């Protein structure tokens, strides 16, 4: 039987693992930071009608420039962002890949602060961009000085800063982004996949765009917007930055179905986002409760909590799964990550976690 080892794979992919969050269907799925609330019914109806409305025209290619969608995304983002500054693709993973295709590649490097989103090294490998992981501080926070120093030392072509950071939930003040930008002549991408969970008073890095043509802010409809299945990610940057992405995107990469579905969802943005505050309340509840139980949650600005001080994460993961609850083991010692779901999902998780997990100190 042929195995991967028998095939002439590109050298930098040898030994790599594919992105592999287990896709198990169990009663309580809190492992990939989705919004576990369903879509609001008024949006569902409009999305269904909008998608149905383009089906008869699928013999033609879609609008390659997805003009209407870019207008809608610019309107959603606010901050004076214009449609020319917006780009979208099939999930922000694809957006980030396009950034690396345009600005990374052989002889170039991507620096980021780890632990962080596990796709960054995979996207780097896939585009033959060297991966430069720099450790965060012990509590996973970033400081402007440390960030600038690492960038000056390693002189990367690209810097990705995940804010709030996955899988730790850690926020970062805007001065961290300003320091990163000032320390490099390269590209700085702020991955704000979870920004809407940071609270309405949290300032987006979108405010830093004017006068910074090498800066891009990446967003997604997969998380707060409850639209992971639609596969729509996007970014805002200088129009010239967007022109660079046009050089690498595949023609017509956003299908007419995707465009119609995304435009319809954006027409219902307030309803699509209606559960963000509830999710934040459950996140805070998880932090409070696991701390009472003797664990050490990392402060989260996102829709998940990285719980530290777990004596045996692998065993805890397996036993939660046996009870129909899936969380995430990101391989950070003594931690498990759990997505904040509905109130009842959170209650079920907390009850099971209390029974199953043991804090390190009690060991
Ligand atoms: N960035 C971060 C930090 C993420 O956690 C994720 C998804 N887990 C993504 C980007 C990609 O999301 P999507 O492709 O669904 O937009």
Short mmCIF file of C-alpha atoms and ligand atoms in Angstrom, two decimals:
data_model
loop_
_atom_site.label_atom_id
_atom_site.label_comp_id
_atom_site.label_asym_id
_atom_site.label_seq_id
_atom_site.Cartn_x
_atom_site.Cartn_y
_atom_site.Cartn_z
CA UNK A 1 0.00 0.00 0.00
CA UNK A 2 1.31 3.47 -0.86
CA UNK A 3 1.91 5.78 2.09
CA UNK A 4 2.82 9.46 2.22
CA UNK A 5 6.46 8.41 2.73
CA UNK A 6 6.47 6.84 -0.75
CA UNK A 7 5.48 10.06 -2.51
CA UNK A 8 7.86 12.86 -3.62
CA UNK A 9 6.48 15.37 -1.11
CA UNK A 10 8.06 18.84 -0.89
CA UNK A 11 10.83 18.74 1.74
CA UNK A 12 9.29 21.33 4.06
CA UNK A 13 6.05 19.33 4.31
CA UNK A 14 7.74 16.07 5.36
CA UNK A 15 6.75 15.17 8.91
CA UNK A 16 4.11 17.94 9.17
CA UNK A 17 0.69 17.11 10.53
CA UNK A 18 -2.45 18.44 8.85
CA UNK A 19 -4.65 20.81 10.88
CA UNK A 20 -6.34 18.26 13.03
CA UNK A 21 -8.91 19.46 15.52
CA UNK A 22 -10.96 16.27 15.92
CA UNK A 23 -14.35 16.64 14.18
CA UNK A 24 -16.40 14.40 16.46
CA UNK A 25 -20.12 14.89 16.73
CA UNK A 26 -21.02 14.68 20.39
CA UNK A 27 -23.81 16.39 22.35
CA UNK A 28 -21.60 19.24 23.63
CA UNK A 29 -18.99 20.54 21.18
CA UNK A 30 -16.75 23.14 22.82
CA UNK A 31 -13.52 22.43 20.96
CA UNK A 32 -13.19 24.79 17.97
CA UNK A 33 -14.43 28.11 19.34
CA UNK A 34 -17.58 28.21 17.27
CA UNK A 35 -20.60 30.24 18.32
CA UNK A 36 -22.76 27.39 19.63
CA UNK A 37 -26.00 29.34 19.33
CA UNK A 38 -27.89 28.69 16.12
CA UNK A 39 -28.63 31.38 13.56
CA UNK A 40 -31.57 33.73 14.23
CA UNK A 41 -34.64 32.64 12.25
CA UNK A 42 -35.12 36.01 10.50
CA UNK A 43 -31.57 35.70 9.12
CA UNK A 44 -32.06 32.07 8.14
CA UNK A 45 -35.04 32.98 5.97
CA UNK A 46 -33.25 35.82 4.20
CA UNK A 47 -30.12 33.69 3.66
CA UNK A 48 -32.21 30.85 2.21
CA UNK A 49 -34.03 33.19 -0.17
CA UNK A 50 -30.84 34.98 -1.16
CA UNK A 51 -28.96 31.77 -1.91
CA UNK A 52 -31.95 30.37 -3.79
CA UNK A 53 -32.03 33.57 -5.81
CA UNK A 54 -28.60 33.00 -7.36
CA UNK A 55 -28.96 29.30 -8.14
CA UNK A 56 -30.51 29.78 -11.58
CA UNK A 57 -27.56 31.99 -12.56
CA UNK A 58 -24.83 29.55 -11.52
CA UNK A 59 -23.98 28.86 -15.17
CA UNK A 60 -22.03 32.14 -15.02
CA UNK A 61 -18.93 32.87 -12.96
CA UNK A 62 -19.56 35.02 -9.88
CA UNK A 63 -18.45 38.65 -9.48
CA UNK A 64 -14.68 38.16 -9.22
CA UNK A 65 -14.38 41.36 -7.21
CA UNK A 66 -17.34 40.52 -4.90
CA UNK A 67 -18.17 44.22 -4.93
CA UNK A 68 -21.44 44.05 -3.02
CA UNK A 69 -19.91 41.87 -0.32
CA UNK A 70 -16.96 44.21 0.10
CA UNK A 71 -19.34 47.13 0.47
CA UNK A 72 -21.29 45.25 3.12
CA UNK A 73 -18.13 44.23 5.00
CA UNK A 74 -16.81 47.81 4.91
CA UNK A 75 -20.13 48.98 6.33
CA UNK A 76 -19.95 46.38 9.08
CA UNK A 77 -16.36 47.27 10.02
CA UNK A 78 -16.96 51.02 10.21
CA UNK A 79 -13.88 53.02 11.29
CA UNK A 80 -14.00 54.77 7.89
CA UNK A 81 -12.92 51.57 6.10
CA UNK A 82 -13.82 51.75 2.39
CA UNK A 83 -14.73 48.81 0.09
CA UNK A 84 -11.35 49.23 -1.70
CA UNK A 85 -9.68 48.44 1.62
CA UNK A 86 -11.57 45.19 2.12
CA UNK A 87 -10.67 41.71 0.89
CA UNK A 88 -12.39 38.40 1.58
CA UNK A 89 -11.85 34.71 1.01
CA UNK A 90 -13.13 31.30 2.09
CA UNK A 91 -12.35 31.74 5.77
CA UNK A 92 -9.64 33.90 7.26
CA UNK A 93 -7.32 30.91 6.90
CA UNK A 94 -7.45 31.50 3.15
CA UNK A 95 -6.99 35.24 3.63
CA UNK A 96 -3.84 34.59 5.71
CA UNK A 97 -2.59 32.10 3.13
CA UNK A 98 -3.00 34.72 0.41
CA UNK A 99 -1.05 37.22 2.51
CA UNK A 100 1.80 34.71 2.75
CA UNK A 101 1.59 33.90 -0.96
CA UNK A 102 1.91 37.59 -1.76
CA UNK A 103 4.48 38.69 0.83
CA UNK A 104 6.14 35.47 2.06
CA UNK A 105 7.68 32.64 0.11
CA UNK A 106 11.18 31.20 -0.38
CA UNK A 107 13.84 33.27 1.40
CA UNK A 108 11.22 35.12 3.44
CA UNK A 109 10.07 34.63 7.03
CA UNK A 110 7.02 34.89 9.25
CA UNK A 111 7.41 35.75 12.95
CA UNK A 112 4.72 35.24 15.54
CA UNK A 113 4.43 34.96 19.30
CA UNK A 114 3.73 31.46 20.59
CA UNK A 115 1.71 29.68 21.76
CA UNK A 116 -0.59 31.03 19.07
CA UNK A 117 -2.92 29.87 16.30
CA UNK A 118 -1.68 26.51 15.08
CA UNK A 119 -2.33 27.27 11.41
CA UNK A 120 0.38 29.95 11.17
CA UNK A 121 3.30 27.46 10.92
CA UNK A 122 1.30 25.28 8.53
CA UNK A 123 0.51 28.24 6.27
CA UNK A 124 4.18 29.19 6.40
CA UNK A 125 5.25 25.68 5.42
CA UNK A 126 2.71 25.57 2.61
CA UNK A 127 4.10 28.78 1.13
CA UNK A 128 7.79 27.97 1.79
CA UNK A 129 8.03 30.83 4.25
CA UNK A 130 10.44 30.31 7.18
CA UNK A 131 8.63 30.14 10.54
CA UNK A 132 10.06 32.17 13.44
CA UNK A 133 8.19 31.34 16.67
CA UNK A 134 9.01 33.69 19.57
CA UNK A 135 7.89 32.76 23.08
CA UNK A 136 5.34 34.93 24.82
CA UNK A 137 5.92 35.82 28.47
CA UNK A 138 5.01 33.12 31.02
CA UNK A 139 1.49 34.55 31.41
CA UNK A 140 1.18 34.72 27.57
CA UNK A 141 0.95 38.54 27.49
CA UNK A 142 2.96 40.70 25.08
CA UNK A 143 4.75 43.96 25.82
CA UNK A 144 5.64 46.59 23.22
CA UNK A 145 9.33 46.40 24.14
CA UNK A 146 9.61 42.62 23.93
CA UNK A 147 7.70 42.53 20.63
CA UNK A 148 9.81 45.28 19.07
CA UNK A 149 13.04 43.69 20.31
CA UNK A 150 12.17 40.28 18.82
CA UNK A 151 11.28 41.87 15.48
CA UNK A 152 14.48 43.93 15.39
CA UNK A 153 16.55 40.87 16.21
CA UNK A 154 15.02 38.49 13.66
CA UNK A 155 14.06 40.95 10.91
CA UNK A 156 11.10 38.94 9.59
CA UNK A 157 9.28 39.81 6.37
CA UNK A 158 5.93 39.29 8.07
CA UNK A 159 4.64 39.46 11.64
CA UNK A 160 1.31 37.91 12.66
CA UNK A 161 -0.14 39.01 15.99
CA UNK A 162 -3.24 37.17 17.12
CA UNK A 163 -5.35 39.53 19.25
CA UNK A 164 -7.10 38.17 21.27
CA UNK A 165 -4.72 35.25 21.02
CA UNK A 166 -5.80 31.70 20.28
CA UNK A 167 -5.41 29.39 22.25
CA UNK A 168 -4.66 31.55 25.31
CA UNK A 169 -7.42 34.19 25.03
CA UNK A 170 -4.89 36.92 25.82
CA UNK A 171 -5.64 40.44 24.62
CA UNK A 172 -2.98 42.95 23.59
CA UNK A 173 -3.00 46.72 23.92
CA UNK A 174 -2.75 48.75 20.72
CA UNK A 175 0.72 49.98 21.68
CA UNK A 176 1.94 46.41 21.07
CA UNK A 177 0.76 46.66 17.46
CA UNK A 178 2.19 50.16 17.05
CA UNK A 179 5.55 48.94 18.39
CA UNK A 180 5.53 45.93 16.04
CA UNK A 181 4.79 48.11 13.03
CA UNK A 182 7.46 50.64 13.91
CA UNK A 183 10.06 47.87 14.35
CA UNK A 184 9.78 46.46 10.82
CA UNK A 185 9.71 47.39 7.15
CA UNK A 186 7.67 44.25 6.57
CA UNK A 187 4.03 43.29 6.79
CA UNK A 188 2.16 43.25 10.10
CA UNK A 189 -1.11 41.30 10.28
CA UNK A 190 -3.33 41.57 13.34
CA UNK A 191 -5.56 38.50 13.47
CA UNK A 192 -8.74 39.76 15.12
CA UNK A 193 -10.78 36.59 14.57
CA UNK A 194 -12.21 36.96 18.08
CA UNK A 195 -12.35 40.77 18.33
CA UNK A 196 -16.12 41.01 18.81
CA UNK A 197 -15.80 39.06 22.08
CA UNK A 198 -13.41 41.64 23.53
CA UNK A 199 -16.28 43.91 24.48
CA UNK A 200 -17.79 46.93 22.79
CA UNK A 201 -15.27 49.20 24.54
CA UNK A 202 -12.27 47.23 23.21
CA UNK A 203 -10.48 49.22 20.52
CA UNK A 204 -9.85 47.38 17.27
CA UNK A 205 -6.51 47.66 15.49
CA UNK A 206 -8.61 48.99 12.60
CA UNK A 207 -8.06 52.37 14.24
CA UNK A 208 -4.35 52.07 13.40
CA UNK A 209 -4.84 51.62 9.64
CA UNK A 210 -4.58 55.26 8.50
CA UNK A 211 -0.99 55.96 7.47
CA UNK A 212 0.14 52.33 7.88
CA UNK A 213 0.08 50.71 4.41
CA UNK A 214 1.92 47.56 5.59
CA UNK A 215 -0.70 46.80 8.27
CA UNK A 216 -3.66 44.46 7.76
CA UNK A 217 -6.45 43.51 10.16
CA UNK A 218 -7.84 40.03 9.59
CA UNK A 219 -11.39 39.14 10.67
CA UNK A 220 -13.81 36.27 10.21
CA UNK A 221 -17.53 35.58 10.17
CA UNK A 222 -16.81 32.16 11.77
CA UNK A 223 -16.82 33.14 15.43
CA UNK A 224 -18.96 35.94 16.90
CA UNK A 225 -20.97 36.04 13.67
CA UNK A 226 -22.01 32.39 14.08
CA UNK A 227 -21.23 31.59 10.44
CA UNK A 228 -18.34 29.11 10.50
CA UNK A 229 -20.01 26.83 7.97
CA UNK A 230 -20.30 29.60 5.38
CA UNK A 231 -16.50 30.03 5.21
CA UNK A 232 -16.09 33.78 5.02
CA UNK A 233 -13.01 35.56 6.33
CA UNK A 234 -11.85 39.04 5.39
CA UNK A 235 -9.29 41.72 6.03
CA UNK A 236 -8.96 45.46 5.95
CA UNK A 237 -5.78 47.15 4.74
CA UNK A 238 -4.53 49.81 2.37
CA UNK A 239 -5.99 49.46 -1.17
CA UNK A 240 -2.46 48.70 -2.45
CA UNK A 241 -2.23 45.77 0.00
CA UNK A 242 -5.52 44.47 -1.40
CA UNK A 243 -4.08 44.79 -4.93
CA UNK A 244 -1.23 42.49 -3.86
CA UNK A 245 -3.73 39.82 -2.81
CA UNK A 246 -5.40 39.99 -6.24
CA UNK A 247 -2.13 38.70 -7.72
CA UNK A 248 -2.36 35.41 -5.83
CA UNK A 249 -6.06 34.68 -5.38
CA UNK A 250 -7.60 32.10 -7.67
CA UNK A 251 -10.04 33.63 -10.14
CA UNK A 252 -13.61 33.65 -8.79
CA UNK A 253 -12.50 32.21 -5.45
CA UNK A 254 -15.69 33.32 -3.68
CA UNK A 255 -18.65 31.45 -5.16
CA UNK A 256 -21.91 33.19 -5.97
CA UNK A 257 -23.49 31.06 -3.22
CA UNK A 258 -20.95 32.26 -0.65
CA UNK A 259 -21.32 35.88 -1.70
CA UNK A 260 -25.11 35.75 -1.50
CA UNK A 261 -25.03 33.95 1.85
CA UNK A 262 -22.53 36.41 3.34
CA UNK A 263 -24.34 39.51 2.07
CA UNK A 264 -27.63 38.24 3.50
CA UNK A 265 -26.06 37.47 6.88
CA UNK A 266 -24.50 40.94 7.02
CA UNK A 267 -27.94 42.48 6.49
CA UNK A 268 -28.81 40.90 9.86
CA UNK A 269 -25.58 41.73 11.65
CA UNK A 270 -27.16 42.83 14.96
CA UNK A 271 -29.24 39.63 15.15
CA UNK A 272 -26.29 37.44 14.11
CA UNK A 273 -24.22 39.02 16.91
CA UNK A 274 -27.02 38.99 19.48
CA UNK A 275 -25.51 36.22 21.59
CA UNK A 276 -22.04 37.70 21.98
CA UNK A 277 -22.82 39.17 25.41
CA UNK A 278 -24.32 35.87 26.59
CA UNK A 279 -21.21 34.03 25.45
CA UNK A 280 -18.97 36.53 27.23
CA UNK A 281 -20.99 36.00 30.42
CA UNK A 282 -20.46 32.22 30.12
CA UNK A 283 -16.75 32.77 29.50
CA UNK A 284 -16.51 34.85 32.68
CA UNK A 285 -18.47 32.18 34.52
CA UNK A 286 -16.01 29.47 33.40
CA UNK A 287 -13.07 31.62 34.54
CA UNK A 288 -14.66 32.22 37.94
CA UNK A 289 -15.75 28.65 38.57
CA UNK A 290 -12.57 26.86 37.54
CA UNK A 291 -10.57 29.31 39.68
CA UNK A 292 -12.80 28.40 42.65
CA UNK A 293 -12.03 24.76 41.92
CA UNK A 294 -8.29 25.43 42.22
CA UNK A 295 -7.36 25.72 38.52
CA UNK A 296 -5.67 28.74 36.92
CA UNK A 297 -7.68 30.14 33.99
CA UNK A 298 -5.82 32.63 31.80
CA UNK A 299 -7.76 35.91 31.48
CA UNK A 300 -9.63 35.74 28.17
CA UNK A 301 -10.83 38.49 25.84
CA UNK A 302 -12.32 35.85 23.57
CA UNK A 303 -15.07 33.19 23.52
CA UNK A 304 -12.94 30.47 25.11
CA UNK A 305 -10.87 29.92 28.22
CA UNK A 306 -7.47 28.27 28.50
CA UNK A 307 -7.62 26.50 31.84
CA UNK A 308 -4.22 26.06 33.46
CA UNK A 309 -3.23 23.86 36.38
CA UNK A 310 -4.89 20.71 35.00
CA UNK A 311 -2.99 17.75 36.44
CA UNK A 312 -3.67 15.39 33.51
CA UNK A 313 -5.14 17.13 30.44
CA UNK A 314 -5.14 13.99 28.26
CA UNK A 315 -7.04 11.93 30.80
CA UNK A 316 -9.44 14.80 31.50
CA UNK A 317 -10.05 15.26 27.76
CA UNK A 318 -10.80 11.54 27.31
CA UNK A 319 -13.12 11.35 30.27
CA UNK A 320 -15.03 14.49 29.25
CA UNK A 321 -15.40 12.99 25.78
CA UNK A 322 -16.80 9.79 27.27
CA UNK A 323 -19.52 12.02 28.77
CA UNK A 324 -20.28 13.59 25.39
CA UNK A 325 -18.29 16.81 25.91
CA UNK A 326 -15.42 17.70 23.62
CA UNK A 327 -12.88 20.39 24.56
CA UNK A 328 -9.41 21.03 23.13
CA UNK A 329 -5.98 19.85 24.21
CA UNK A 330 -3.62 22.26 22.42
CA UNK A 331 -0.57 20.50 23.80
CA UNK A 332 0.32 23.28 26.25
CA UNK A 333 1.36 21.42 29.43
CA UNK A 334 -1.31 21.24 32.14
CA UNK A 335 -3.94 23.10 30.13
CA UNK A 336 -7.21 22.48 28.35
CA UNK A 337 -9.11 25.00 26.25
CA UNK A 338 -12.88 25.19 26.38
CA UNK A 339 -15.21 27.26 24.22
CA UNK A 340 -17.88 29.24 26.07
CA UNK A 341 -21.20 27.92 24.79
CA UNK A 342 -24.78 28.37 25.85
CA UNK A 343 -25.63 28.52 29.54
CA UNK A 344 -26.71 24.86 29.62
CA UNK A 345 -23.63 23.66 27.69
CA UNK A 346 -21.43 25.59 30.10
CA UNK A 347 -23.28 24.15 33.10
CA UNK A 348 -22.80 20.61 31.75
CA UNK A 349 -19.11 21.26 31.11
CA UNK A 350 -18.49 22.78 34.55
CA UNK A 351 -20.30 19.96 36.35
CA UNK A 352 -18.35 17.29 34.49
CA UNK A 353 -15.06 19.16 34.80
CA UNK A 354 -15.49 19.50 38.56
CA UNK A 355 -16.01 15.74 38.88
CA UNK A 356 -13.27 14.68 36.45
CA UNK A 357 -10.38 17.13 36.53
CA UNK A 358 -7.78 17.43 39.27
CA UNK A 359 -5.78 20.60 39.84
CA UNK A 360 -2.01 20.30 39.75
CA UNK A 361 -1.59 21.51 43.34
CA UNK A 362 -3.87 18.79 44.69
CA UNK A 363 -1.76 16.11 43.00
N1 LIG B 1 -7.52 32.98 13.18
C1 LIG B 1 -7.69 32.44 14.38
C2 LIG B 1 -6.99 33.03 15.54
C3 LIG B 1 -8.53 31.33 14.55
O1 LIG B 1 -8.68 30.80 15.76
C4 LIG B 1 -9.19 30.79 13.43
C5 LIG B 1 -10.10 29.60 13.51
N2 LIG B 1 -9.98 28.77 14.55
C6 LIG B 1 -8.95 31.39 12.19
C7 LIG B 1 -8.13 32.48 12.10
C8 LIG B 1 -9.54 30.86 10.94
O2 LIG B 1 -10.91 30.91 10.93
P1 LIG B 1 -11.75 30.87 9.60
O3 LIG B 1 -10.89 30.28 8.51
O4 LIG B 1 -12.92 30.03 9.94
O5 LIG B 1 -12.10 32.30 9.31
#
